[in-house]
C-alpha cells in the first residue's frame, strides 16, 4: 500500500481513507480532526501507519449504536500501527522525487502564497517565497529541503502573527480549543495532546488572520 501513496498528499489521503472506512464521503472532518492529522505528520507518523490504523480501528467490534464522528477514535490504533512499523522495518524517508509534485504547480503555489503574505504585511517572508519561486529549477530538485525551508518560514510567520492578537483573541482561541478537545482527551496521551493543541492553535491562528499555509502539504 505504501509504495503508491503520495506523501505530500498526507491530509487528503487520511481524510479520504477515514471517509471510506466510515462509509460516507459526505462526512466533513472537524478542526480538531485536521489538527490531529497535522500533529501526526509533525510527529513523523508515516502516512501508511495512519491508513493502517484507521482500518484497524474500524475492524474492532463496537456497540451498534456507537457512531464514529472523529478521527480521534483511531488515534490509539494509529499509534500502534506506527510503533509496529518502527519495530519491524526501518522508517521510510519522505520521497523527494520532483515528479510527485509538478514543478509548475509548486512554482504557482509559492508565487500565490508570496503575494498573499505581501498583502497581509509579511513583506520579508513574501520576498523569501518569491525568491524560491523564481529559482524553482534549483529548489524543485530537492522537495524535502524545500519543505524544510517552507516550514521555517511558517514558524517565522506564526511568531509575527501571534503578536497581532489581543489577549481576548488568545483567550477565545484557548476556550475554543478546550471545548473541541474535551471529548477526545481520554483517547490520547500527554505528548499527543500537546502536539494536537499546538497544531489546532496554529491552524486557527492562520485562519483568523487570513494568512496562507506555506508547507507543500497544503498544496493539494
C-alpha positions as protocol buffer text, in pm:
chain_id: "A"
residue {
  index: 1
  type: UNK
  ca { x: 0 y: 0 z: 0 }
}
residue {
  index: 2
  type: UNK
  ca { x: 270 y: 248 z: 98 }
}
residue {
  index: 3
  type: UNK
  ca { x: 452 y: 243 z: -235 }
}
residue {
  index: 4
  type: UNK
  ca { x: 162 y: 412 z: -418 }
}
residue {
  index: 5
  type: UNK
  ca { x: 93 y: 686 z: -167 }
}
residue {
  index: 6
  type: UNK
  ca { x: 173 y: 1049 z: -239 }
}
residue {
  index: 7
  type: UNK
  ca { x: 346 y: 1159 z: 80 }
}
residue {
  index: 8
  type: UNK
  ca { x: 275 y: 1525 z: 10 }
}
residue {
  index: 9
  type: UNK
  ca { x: -95 y: 1441 z: -11 }
}
residue {
  index: 10
  type: UNK
  ca { x: -90 y: 1334 z: 356 }
}
residue {
  index: 11
  type: UNK
  ca { x: -402 y: 1524 z: 460 }
}
residue {
  index: 12
  type: UNK
  ca { x: -624 y: 1427 z: 169 }
}
residue {
  index: 13
  type: UNK
  ca { x: -516 y: 1062 z: 182 }
}
residue {
  index: 14
  type: UNK
  ca { x: -605 y: 1048 z: 553 }
}
residue {
  index: 15
  type: UNK
  ca { x: -938 y: 1225 z: 503 }
}
residue {
  index: 16
  type: UNK
  ca { x: -1048 y: 1007 z: 211 }
}
residue {
  index: 17
  type: UNK
  ca { x: -943 y: 686 z: 388 }
}
residue {
  index: 18
  type: UNK
  ca { x: -1136 y: 783 z: 701 }
}
residue {
  index: 19
  type: UNK
  ca { x: -1445 y: 870 z: 497 }
}
residue {
  index: 20
  type: UNK
  ca { x: -1422 y: 536 z: 315 }
}
residue {
  index: 21
  type: UNK
  ca { x: -1383 y: 342 z: 641 }
}
residue {
  index: 22
  type: UNK
  ca { x: -1675 y: 532 z: 792 }
}
residue {
  index: 23
  type: UNK
  ca { x: -1887 y: 458 z: 487 }
}
residue {
  index: 24
  type: UNK
  ca { x: -1970 y: 810 z: 375 }
}
residue {
  index: 25
  type: UNK
  ca { x: -1800 y: 1068 z: 158 }
}
residue {
  index: 26
  type: UNK
  ca { x: -2028 y: 1342 z: 293 }
}
residue {
  index: 27
  type: UNK
  ca { x: -1866 y: 1348 z: 637 }
}
residue {
  index: 28
  type: UNK
  ca { x: -1664 y: 1665 z: 699 }
}
residue {
  index: 29
  type: UNK
  ca { x: -1375 y: 1646 z: 943 }
}
residue {
  index: 30
  type: UNK
  ca { x: -1373 y: 1897 z: 1227 }
}
residue {
  index: 31
  type: UNK
  ca { x: -1093 y: 2147 z: 1301 }
}
residue {
  index: 32
  type: UNK
  ca { x: -977 y: 1907 z: 1573 }
}
residue {
  index: 33
  type: UNK
  ca { x: -960 y: 1624 z: 1319 }
}
residue {
  index: 34
  type: UNK
  ca { x: -747 y: 1831 z: 1083 }
}
residue {
  index: 35
  type: UNK
  ca { x: -521 y: 1939 z: 1367 }
}
residue {
  index: 36
  type: UNK
  ca { x: -488 y: 1575 z: 1472 }
}
residue {
  index: 37
  type: UNK
  ca { x: -371 y: 1474 z: 1123 }
}
residue {
  index: 38
  type: UNK
  ca { x: -123 y: 1760 z: 1126 }
}
residue {
  index: 39
  type: UNK
  ca { x: 7 y: 1653 z: 1467 }
}
residue {
  index: 40
  type: UNK
  ca { x: 71 y: 1302 z: 1331 }
}
residue {
  index: 41
  type: UNK
  ca { x: 260 y: 1445 z: 1036 }
}
residue {
  index: 42
  type: UNK
  ca { x: 462 y: 1671 z: 1267 }
}
residue {
  index: 43
  type: UNK
  ca { x: 546 y: 1373 z: 1489 }
}
residue {
  index: 44
  type: UNK
  ca { x: 675 y: 1177 z: 1189 }
}
residue {
  index: 45
  type: UNK
  ca { x: 395 y: 920 z: 1183 }
}
residue {
  index: 46
  type: UNK
  ca { x: 415 y: 755 z: 838 }
}
residue {
  index: 47
  type: UNK
  ca { x: 111 y: 807 z: 620 }
}
residue {
  index: 48
  type: UNK
  ca { x: 90 y: 430 z: 577 }
}
residue {
  index: 49
  type: UNK
  ca { x: 60 y: 389 z: 956 }
}
residue {
  index: 50
  type: UNK
  ca { x: -227 y: 639 z: 962 }
}
residue {
  index: 51
  type: UNK
  ca { x: -416 y: 445 z: 695 }
}
residue {
  index: 52
  type: UNK
  ca { x: -346 y: 109 z: 858 }
}
residue {
  index: 53
  type: UNK
  ca { x: -455 y: 242 z: 1195 }
}
residue {
  index: 54
  type: UNK
  ca { x: -783 y: 370 z: 1053 }
}
residue {
  index: 55
  type: UNK
  ca { x: -851 y: 26 z: 906 }
}
residue {
  index: 56
  type: UNK
  ca { x: -759 y: -146 z: 1234 }
}
residue {
  index: 57
  type: UNK
  ca { x: -979 y: 86 z: 1439 }
}
residue {
  index: 58
  type: UNK
  ca { x: -1283 y: 22 z: 1221 }
}
residue {
  index: 59
  type: UNK
  ca { x: -1223 y: -354 z: 1226 }
}
residue {
  index: 60
  type: UNK
  ca { x: -1277 y: -357 z: 1604 }
}
residue {
  index: 61
  type: UNK
  ca { x: -1615 y: -457 z: 1741 }
}
residue {
  index: 62
  type: UNK
  ca { x: -1809 y: -170 z: 1892 }
}
residue {
  index: 63
  type: UNK
  ca { x: -2170 y: -122 z: 2010 }
}
residue {
  index: 64
  type: UNK
  ca { x: -2413 y: -87 z: 1720 }
}
residue {
  index: 65
  type: UNK
  ca { x: -2529 y: 249 z: 1849 }
}
residue {
  index: 66
  type: UNK
  ca { x: -2175 y: 393 z: 1858 }
}
residue {
  index: 67
  type: UNK
  ca { x: -2116 y: 624 z: 1562 }
}
residue {
  index: 68
  type: UNK
  ca { x: -1761 y: 726 z: 1480 }
}
residue {
  index: 69
  type: UNK
  ca { x: -1759 y: 1103 z: 1435 }
}
residue {
  index: 70
  type: UNK
  ca { x: -1392 y: 1184 z: 1483 }
}
residue {
  index: 71
  type: UNK
  ca { x: -1050 y: 1063 z: 1378 }
}
residue {
  index: 72
  type: UNK
  ca { x: -958 y: 1056 z: 1746 }
}
residue {
  index: 73
  type: UNK
  ca { x: -1140 y: 721 z: 1758 }
}
residue {
  index: 74
  type: UNK
  ca { x: -849 y: 586 z: 1551 }
}
residue {
  index: 75
  type: UNK
  ca { x: -564 y: 755 z: 1740 }
}
residue {
  index: 76
  type: UNK
  ca { x: -463 y: 457 z: 1955 }
}
residue {
  index: 77
  type: UNK
  ca { x: -474 y: 218 z: 1659 }
}
residue {
  index: 78
  type: UNK
  ca { x: -263 y: 460 z: 1453 }
}
residue {
  index: 79
  type: UNK
  ca { x: -7 y: 487 z: 1732 }
}
residue {
  index: 80
  type: UNK
  ca { x: 12 y: 107 z: 1749 }
}
residue {
  index: 81
  type: UNK
  ca { x: 49 y: 82 z: 1370 }
}
residue {
  index: 82
  type: UNK
  ca { x: 331 y: 338 z: 1378 }
}
residue {
  index: 83
  type: UNK
  ca { x: 505 y: 156 z: 1664 }
}
residue {
  index: 84
  type: UNK
  ca { x: 473 y: -176 z: 1479 }
}
residue {
  index: 85
  type: UNK
  ca { x: 620 y: -28 z: 1162 }
}
residue {
  index: 86
  type: UNK
  ca { x: 910 y: 125 z: 1355 }
}
residue {
  index: 87
  type: UNK
  ca { x: 994 y: -209 z: 1516 }
}
residue {
  index: 88
  type: UNK
  ca { x: 953 y: -425 z: 1210 }
}
residue {
  index: 89
  type: UNK
  ca { x: 1140 y: -228 z: 948 }
}
residue {
  index: 90
  type: UNK
  ca { x: 1336 y: 95 z: 900 }
}
residue {
  index: 91
  type: UNK
  ca { x: 1125 y: 405 z: 859 }
}
residue {
  index: 92
  type: UNK
  ca { x: 1087 y: 521 z: 502 }
}
residue {
  index: 93
  type: UNK
  ca { x: 1230 y: 857 z: 415 }
}
residue {
  index: 94
  type: UNK
  ca { x: 989 y: 1109 z: 270 }
}
residue {
  index: 95
  type: UNK
  ca { x: 1004 y: 1083 z: -109 }
}
residue {
  index: 96
  type: UNK
  ca { x: 1191 y: 1367 z: -275 }
}
residue {
  index: 97
  type: UNK
  ca { x: 1117 y: 1277 z: -638 }
}
residue {
  index: 98
  type: UNK
  ca { x: 1018 y: 1602 z: -804 }
}
residue {
  index: 99
  type: UNK
  ca { x: 762 y: 1415 z: -1016 }
}
residue {
  index: 100
  type: UNK
  ca { x: 540 y: 1375 z: -707 }
}
residue {
  index: 101
  type: UNK
  ca { x: 463 y: 1749 z: -727 }
}
residue {
  index: 102
  type: UNK
  ca { x: 480 y: 1906 z: -1075 }
}
residue {
  index: 103
  type: UNK
  ca { x: 723 y: 2196 z: -1097 }
}
residue {
  index: 104
  type: UNK
  ca { x: 471 y: 2438 z: -1246 }
}
residue {
  index: 105
  type: UNK
  ca { x: 223 y: 2372 z: -963 }
}
residue {
  index: 106
  type: UNK
  ca { x: 489 y: 2424 z: -697 }
}
residue {
  index: 107
  type: UNK
  ca { x: 603 y: 2748 z: -861 }
}
residue {
  index: 108
  type: UNK
  ca { x: 247 y: 2878 z: -885 }
}
residue {
  index: 109
  type: UNK
  ca { x: 183 y: 2782 z: -522 }
}
residue {
  index: 110
  type: UNK
  ca { x: 493 y: 2965 z: -399 }
}
residue {
  index: 111
  type: UNK
  ca { x: 411 y: 3274 z: -605 }
}
residue {
  index: 112
  type: UNK
  ca { x: 49 y: 3286 z: -487 }
}
residue {
  index: 113
  type: UNK
  ca { x: 149 y: 3250 z: -123 }
}
residue {
  index: 114
  type: UNK
  ca { x: 413 y: 3518 z: -166 }
}
residue {
  index: 115
  type: UNK
  ca { x: 153 y: 3763 z: -294 }
}
residue {
  index: 116
  type: UNK
  ca { x: -90 y: 3667 z: -15 }
}
residue {
  index: 117
  type: UNK
  ca { x: 175 y: 3724 z: 251 }
}
residue {
  index: 118
  type: UNK
  ca { x: 273 y: 4057 z: 95 }
}
residue {
  index: 119
  type: UNK
  ca { x: -85 y: 4183 z: 111 }
}
residue {
  index: 120
  type: UNK
  ca { x: -107 y: 4076 z: 477 }
}
residue {
  index: 121
  type: UNK
  ca { x: 204 y: 4273 z: 572 }
}
residue {
  index: 122
  type: UNK
  ca { x: 463 y: 3995 z: 584 }
}
residue {
  index: 123
  type: UNK
  ca { x: 699 y: 4160 z: 335 }
}
residue {
  index: 124
  type: UNK
  ca { x: 1021 y: 3980 z: 434 }
}
residue {
  index: 125
  type: UNK
  ca { x: 866 y: 3634 z: 423 }
}
residue {
  index: 126
  type: UNK
  ca { x: 688 y: 3721 z: 96 }
}
residue {
  index: 127
  type: UNK
  ca { x: 1023 y: 3816 z: -59 }
}
residue {
  index: 128
  type: UNK
  ca { x: 1174 y: 3485 z: 52 }
}
residue {
  index: 129
  type: UNK
  ca { x: 890 y: 3292 z: -114 }
}
residue {
  index: 130
  type: UNK
  ca { x: 919 y: 3500 z: -430 }
}
residue {
  index: 131
  type: UNK
  ca { x: 1289 y: 3415 z: -449 }
}
residue {
  index: 132
  type: UNK
  ca { x: 1211 y: 3044 z: -413 }
}
residue {
  index: 133
  type: UNK
  ca { x: 952 y: 3069 z: -690 }
}
residue {
  index: 134
  type: UNK
  ca { x: 1198 y: 3249 z: -916 }
}
residue {
  index: 135
  type: UNK
  ca { x: 1461 y: 2979 z: -854 }
}
residue {
  index: 136
  type: UNK
  ca { x: 1221 y: 2689 z: -899 }
}
residue {
  index: 137
  type: UNK
  ca { x: 1457 y: 2497 z: -1130 }
}
residue {
  index: 138
  type: UNK
  ca { x: 1704 y: 2460 z: -844 }
}
residue {
  index: 139
  type: UNK
  ca { x: 1473 y: 2413 z: -546 }
}
residue {
  index: 140
  type: UNK
  ca { x: 1241 y: 2165 z: -718 }
}
residue {
  index: 141
  type: UNK
  ca { x: 1515 y: 1904 z: -741 }
}
residue {
  index: 142
  type: UNK
  ca { x: 1501 y: 1852 z: -362 }
}
residue {
  index: 143
  type: UNK
  ca { x: 1147 y: 1882 z: -230 }
}
residue {
  index: 144
  type: UNK
  ca { x: 1247 y: 1769 z: 118 }
}
residue {
  index: 145
  type: UNK
  ca { x: 1492 y: 2061 z: 150 }
}
residue {
  index: 146
  type: UNK
  ca { x: 1228 y: 2298 z: 8 }
}
residue {
  index: 147
  type: UNK
  ca { x: 974 y: 2174 z: 263 }
}
residue {
  index: 148
  type: UNK
  ca { x: 1222 y: 2242 z: 544 }
}
residue {
  index: 149
  type: UNK
  ca { x: 1267 y: 2600 z: 424 }
}
residue {
  index: 150
  type: UNK
  ca { x: 891 y: 2649 z: 399 }
}
residue {
  index: 151
  type: UNK
  ca { x: 842 y: 2511 z: 749 }
}
residue {
  index: 152
  type: UNK
  ca { x: 1098 y: 2759 z: 882 }
}
residue {
  index: 153
  type: UNK
  ca { x: 916 y: 3041 z: 703 }
}
residue {
  index: 154
  type: UNK
  ca { x: 583 y: 2928 z: 852 }
}
residue {
  index: 155
  type: UNK
  ca { x: 732 y: 2944 z: 1200 }
}
residue {
  index: 156
  type: UNK
  ca { x: 851 y: 3300 z: 1135 }
}
residue {
  index: 157
  type: UNK
  ca { x: 508 y: 3399 z: 1010 }
}
residue {
  index: 158
  type: UNK
  ca { x: 344 y: 3236 z: 1313 }
}
residue {
  index: 159
  type: UNK
  ca { x: 572 y: 3418 z: 1556 }
}
residue {
  index: 160
  type: UNK
  ca { x: 485 y: 3754 z: 1399 }
}
residue {
  index: 161
  type: UNK
  ca { x: 116 y: 3667 z: 1366 }
}
residue {
  index: 162
  type: UNK
  ca { x: 86 y: 3592 z: 1737 }
}
residue {
  index: 163
  type: UNK
  ca { x: 195 y: 3948 z: 1811 }
}
residue {
  index: 164
  type: UNK
  ca { x: -111 y: 4074 z: 1620 }
}
residue {
  index: 165
  type: UNK
  ca { x: -353 y: 3900 z: 1857 }
}
residue {
  index: 166
  type: UNK
  ca { x: -503 y: 4067 z: 2160 }
}
residue {
  index: 167
  type: UNK
  ca { x: -529 y: 3895 z: 2496 }
}
residue {
  index: 168
  type: UNK
  ca { x: -901 y: 3848 z: 2429 }
}
residue {
  index: 169
  type: UNK
  ca { x: -819 y: 3678 z: 2098 }
}
residue {
  index: 170
  type: UNK
  ca { x: -582 y: 3435 z: 2267 }
}
residue {
  index: 171
  type: UNK
  ca { x: -833 y: 3354 z: 2541 }
}
residue {
  index: 172
  type: UNK
  ca { x: -1104 y: 3290 z: 2282 }
}
residue {
  index: 173
  type: UNK
  ca { x: -876 y: 3056 z: 2085 }
}
residue {
  index: 174
  type: UNK
  ca { x: -787 y: 2866 z: 2402 }
}
residue {
  index: 175
  type: UNK
  ca { x: -1153 y: 2834 z: 2503 }
}
residue {
  index: 176
  type: UNK
  ca { x: -1242 y: 2704 z: 2158 }
}
residue {
  index: 177
  type: UNK
  ca { x: -960 y: 2451 z: 2184 }
}
residue {
  index: 178
  type: UNK
  ca { x: -1075 y: 2326 z: 2524 }
}
residue {
  index: 179
  type: UNK
  ca { x: -1437 y: 2292 z: 2409 }
}
residue {
  index: 180
  type: UNK
  ca { x: -1345 y: 2092 z: 2099 }
}
residue {
  index: 181
  type: UNK
  ca { x: -1076 y: 1884 z: 2266 }
}
residue {
  index: 182
  type: UNK
  ca { x: -1273 y: 1780 z: 2575 }
}
residue {
  index: 183
  type: UNK
  ca { x: -1449 y: 1477 z: 2415 }
}
residue {
  index: 184
  type: UNK
  ca { x: -1118 y: 1339 z: 2288 }
}
residue {
  index: 185
  type: UNK
  ca { x: -881 y: 1376 z: 2583 }
}
residue {
  index: 186
  type: UNK
  ca { x: -941 y: 1027 z: 2720 }
}
residue {
  index: 187
  type: UNK
  ca { x: -816 y: 868 z: 2397 }
}
residue {
  index: 188
  type: UNK
  ca { x: -476 y: 1039 z: 2392 }
}
residue {
  index: 189
  type: UNK
  ca { x: -158 y: 1057 z: 2592 }
}
residue {
  index: 190
  type: UNK
  ca { x: 7 y: 1375 z: 2717 }
}
residue {
  index: 191
  type: UNK
  ca { x: 259 y: 1400 z: 2432 }
}
residue {
  index: 192
  type: UNK
  ca { x: -7 y: 1353 z: 2166 }
}
residue {
  index: 193
  type: UNK
  ca { x: -232 y: 1608 z: 2333 }
}
residue {
  index: 194
  type: UNK
  ca { x: 48 y: 1864 z: 2342 }
}
residue {
  index: 195
  type: UNK
  ca { x: 112 y: 1825 z: 1969 }
}
residue {
  index: 196
  type: UNK
  ca { x: -259 y: 1837 z: 1896 }
}
residue {
  index: 197
  type: UNK
  ca { x: -304 y: 2158 z: 2096 }
}
residue {
  index: 198
  type: UNK
  ca { x: -19 y: 2327 z: 1907 }
}
residue {
  index: 199
  type: UNK
  ca { x: -149 y: 2214 z: 1568 }
}
residue {
  index: 200
  type: UNK
  ca { x: -502 y: 2329 z: 1649 }
}
residue {
  index: 201
  type: UNK
  ca { x: -397 y: 2672 z: 1775 }
}
residue {
  index: 202
  type: UNK
  ca { x: -161 y: 2726 z: 1481 }
}
residue {
  index: 203
  type: UNK
  ca { x: -430 y: 2634 z: 1228 }
}
residue {
  index: 204
  type: UNK
  ca { x: -684 y: 2862 z: 1396 }
}
residue {
  index: 205
  type: UNK
  ca { x: -433 y: 3147 z: 1402 }
}
residue {
  index: 206
  type: UNK
  ca { x: -361 y: 3118 z: 1030 }
}
residue {
  index: 207
  type: UNK
  ca { x: -734 y: 3115 z: 956 }
}
residue {
  index: 208
  type: UNK
  ca { x: -817 y: 3405 z: 1186 }
}
residue {
  index: 209
  type: UNK
  ca { x: -557 y: 3631 z: 1026 }
}
residue {
  index: 210
  type: UNK
  ca { x: -624 y: 3501 z: 672 }
}
residue {
  index: 211
  type: UNK
  ca { x: -261 y: 3401 z: 632 }
}
residue {
  index: 212
  type: UNK
  ca { x: -186 y: 3112 z: 393 }
}
residue {
  index: 213
  type: UNK
  ca { x: -15 y: 2792 z: 497 }
}
residue {
  index: 214
  type: UNK
  ca { x: 320 y: 2757 z: 322 }
}
residue {
  index: 215
  type: UNK
  ca { x: 401 y: 2388 z: 355 }
}
residue {
  index: 216
  type: UNK
  ca { x: 388 y: 2171 z: 43 }
}
residue {
  index: 217
  type: UNK
  ca { x: 139 y: 1953 z: 233 }
}
residue {
  index: 218
  type: UNK
  ca { x: -119 y: 2229 z: 178 }
}
residue {
  index: 219
  type: UNK
  ca { x: -67 y: 2247 z: -196 }
}
residue {
  index: 220
  type: UNK
  ca { x: -349 y: 2000 z: -263 }
}
